[in-house]
Amino acid sequence: MPESTENTLQFDVEKYVRNSKKVDISDLDLAQALNYPVTDEEVRALTYMCDIESHTIVYLRAILNTCAIEDPQTTSFLSCWAYEEFFHGHTIRQFLNAIGAPVSATRMLEVQQASSFTEWLKELGSSILCRFSRYFHGAYLTYGAISELSTLEGYGVLARRTKNPILAEIVRRLAKDERRHFSFYYNKAKLELQARNAQRLTNFVIRNFWLPVGGGVKSDSEVSWILSFILGDPDGEEIASRIDGTIARLPGLEWFDRLSRSRTEALQEMGRAPRRHSNANYPQSALAESRV
Ligand SMILES: [Fe+2]
Ligand SMILES: [Fe+2]
């Protein structure tokens, strides 16, 4: 049955729901992971991402308090999305256990308790804003697109950089899921942001409340650390501007430069002067392969 142009979503939600499954690493021998190097920084980054992936259920509670609950495509997507994200956290945890850097059983609760007041406020604000504006959909979809794209690129960096082939394969598989998640948020945001009022509200929310992945959940210093670890080198500058450029193609978001700005601020905070990339032929990352 042909859909009206208005409701046509380039991302096929039905197909996503049909194919949704937990990330499968049953063919990987995790015991082999110890035979290859894993740096302390990689363990720290994986612990960070394990915390954030495992926090998805808390984020889901917040998002379901908003008008997201009114949209059947979104609720279908979110049901499967939360399931897949849970297994991302679970998989990282399995890897950390295998290399002797286990995450404590009470970790998720500790992370929740450490979540900041601003996180709570954002949750409250979202549900209130929804009552007054039907245009709020564009804001959370845009927020989701930025988070998924940042995560996808982050796993891509880890996969390319690590000398541990088991870890590289795991994060590549996670990135594959993140690409599908990004595609949903991005394509749906593009539709929602056709309305000028949606653009205005989204700009207001993103300009005032946007935080990098893990912001409001992890400490500010830990957020700066991960930004400088993932994006700190010259390739990272390219990646940050590529994320900015992709988000800036959303209607009304032409100004978006937050990844590059956050990268610069994080590097300053870490006492590292931002370096510029010298190779204009830097290979396109996973994003280039993704049709958005
Ligand atoms: Fe994930
Ligand atoms: Fe995701």
PDB file of N, CA and C in Angstrom, residues 1 21 35 49 53 59 67 118-119 126-127 172 186 188-190 206 227 230 237 243 252 272 280 284 292:
ATOM      1  N   MET A   1       0.857  -1.203   0.000  1.00  0.00           N
ATOM      2  CA  MET A   1       0.000   0.000   0.000  1.00  0.00           C
ATOM      3  C   MET A   1       0.887   1.246   0.000  1.00  0.00           C
ATOM      4  N   LYS A  21      18.066  -7.829  16.180  1.00  0.00           N
ATOM      5  CA  LYS A  21      18.556  -8.962  16.987  1.00  0.00           C
ATOM      6  C   LYS A  21      19.727  -8.481  17.832  1.00  0.00           C
ATOM      7  N   ASN A  35      45.495 -12.841  24.405  1.00  0.00           N
ATOM      8  CA  ASN A  35      46.734 -13.090  23.649  1.00  0.00           C
ATOM      9  C   ASN A  35      47.199 -11.857  22.869  1.00  0.00           C
ATOM     10  N   MET A  49      31.925   3.350  27.591  1.00  0.00           N
ATOM     11  CA  MET A  49      30.862   2.992  26.661  1.00  0.00           C
ATOM     12  C   MET A  49      29.931   1.931  27.240  1.00  0.00           C
ATOM     13  N   GLU A  53      26.040   2.507  27.271  1.00  0.00           N
ATOM     14  CA  GLU A  53      25.139   1.541  26.614  1.00  0.00           C
ATOM     15  C   GLU A  53      24.155   0.975  27.645  1.00  0.00           C
ATOM     16  N   TYR A  59      17.523   6.120  29.825  1.00  0.00           N
ATOM     17  CA  TYR A  59      17.214   7.117  28.800  1.00  0.00           C
ATOM     18  C   TYR A  59      15.857   6.805  28.160  1.00  0.00           C
ATOM     19  N   CYS A  67       6.600  13.085  23.999  1.00  0.00           N
ATOM     20  CA  CYS A  67       5.628  12.770  22.950  1.00  0.00           C
ATOM     21  C   CYS A  67       6.113  11.667  22.014  1.00  0.00           C
ATOM     22  N   THR A 118      21.268  17.928  35.990  1.00  0.00           N
ATOM     23  CA  THR A 118      20.878  18.440  34.669  1.00  0.00           C
ATOM     24  C   THR A 118      20.217  17.356  33.833  1.00  0.00           C
ATOM     25  N   GLU A 119      20.669  16.126  34.021  1.00  0.00           N
ATOM     26  CA  GLU A 119      20.067  15.005  33.301  1.00  0.00           C
ATOM     27  C   GLU A 119      18.599  14.878  33.704  1.00  0.00           C
ATOM     28  N   SER A 126      11.757  17.860  28.949  1.00  0.00           N
ATOM     29  CA  SER A 126      11.281  17.243  27.714  1.00  0.00           C
ATOM     30  C   SER A 126       9.803  16.901  27.814  1.00  0.00           C
ATOM     31  N   SER A 127       9.410  16.334  28.950  1.00  0.00           N
ATOM     32  CA  SER A 127       8.015  15.939  29.051  1.00  0.00           C
ATOM     33  C   SER A 127       7.108  17.162  29.136  1.00  0.00           C
ATOM     34  N   ARG A 172      33.421  -3.300  15.675  1.00  0.00           N
ATOM     35  CA  ARG A 172      32.906  -3.171  14.295  1.00  0.00           C
ATOM     36  C   ARG A 172      31.448  -3.637  14.235  1.00  0.00           C
ATOM     37  N   TYR A 186      18.093  10.028  12.066  1.00  0.00           N
ATOM     38  CA  TYR A 186      18.446  11.074  11.107  1.00  0.00           C
ATOM     39  C   TYR A 186      17.343  11.269  10.063  1.00  0.00           C
ATOM     40  N   LYS A 188      14.221  10.340  10.191  1.00  0.00           N
ATOM     41  CA  LYS A 188      12.954  10.789  10.769  1.00  0.00           C
ATOM     42  C   LYS A 188      13.061  12.257  11.197  1.00  0.00           C
ATOM     43  N   ALA A 189      14.225  12.639  11.681  1.00  0.00           N
ATOM     44  CA  ALA A 189      14.432  14.056  12.043  1.00  0.00           C
ATOM     45  C   ALA A 189      14.286  14.934  10.807  1.00  0.00           C
ATOM     46  N   LYS A 190      14.815  14.449   9.698  1.00  0.00           N
ATOM     47  CA  LYS A 190      14.748  15.221   8.449  1.00  0.00           C
ATOM     48  C   LYS A 190      13.295  15.529   8.082  1.00  0.00           C
ATOM     49  N   ILE A 206      18.893  22.070  21.123  1.00  0.00           N
ATOM     50  CA  ILE A 206      20.268  21.622  20.847  1.00  0.00           C
ATOM     51  C   ILE A 206      21.275  22.697  21.294  1.00  0.00           C
ATOM     52  N   LEU A 227      36.436  12.445  24.769  1.00  0.00           N
ATOM     53  CA  LEU A 227      36.475  13.258  23.547  1.00  0.00           C
ATOM     54  C   LEU A 227      37.906  13.408  23.053  1.00  0.00           C
ATOM     55  N   ILE A 230      39.197   9.877  21.752  1.00  0.00           N
ATOM     56  CA  ILE A 230      38.645   9.438  20.464  1.00  0.00           C
ATOM     57  C   ILE A 230      38.949  10.446  19.342  1.00  0.00           C
ATOM     58  N   GLU A 237      39.946  15.346  14.230  1.00  0.00           N
ATOM     59  CA  GLU A 237      39.435  16.643  13.783  1.00  0.00           C
ATOM     60  C   GLU A 237      38.556  16.460  12.541  1.00  0.00           C
ATOM     61  N   ILE A 243      31.021  14.737  11.361  1.00  0.00           N
ATOM     62  CA  ILE A 243      29.758  14.602  12.121  1.00  0.00           C
ATOM     63  C   ILE A 243      28.994  15.919  12.055  1.00  0.00           C
ATOM     64  N   GLY A 252      17.479  23.481   8.975  1.00  0.00           N
ATOM     65  CA  GLY A 252      17.576  24.444  10.083  1.00  0.00           C
ATOM     66  C   GLY A 252      18.789  24.257  10.964  1.00  0.00           C
ATOM     67  N   ARG A 272      45.883  19.807  26.149  1.00  0.00           N
ATOM     68  CA  ARG A 272      46.454  19.429  24.853  1.00  0.00           C
ATOM     69  C   ARG A 272      46.001  20.429  23.800  1.00  0.00           C
ATOM     70  N   ALA A 280      44.786  15.773   3.422  1.00  0.00           N
ATOM     71  CA  ALA A 280      43.453  16.061   2.878  1.00  0.00           C
ATOM     72  C   ALA A 280      42.803  14.804   2.314  1.00  0.00           C
ATOM     73  N   GLN A 284      37.554   8.107   3.930  1.00  0.00           N
ATOM     74  CA  GLN A 284      36.218   8.276   4.502  1.00  0.00           C
ATOM     75  C   GLN A 284      35.924   7.102   5.425  1.00  0.00           C
ATOM     76  N   VAL A 292      22.618   7.834   4.194  1.00  0.00           N
ATOM     77  CA  VAL A 292      21.759   8.508   5.167  1.00  0.00           C
ATOM     78  C   VAL A 292      20.705   9.361   4.499  1.00  0.00           C
TER      79      VAL A 292
END
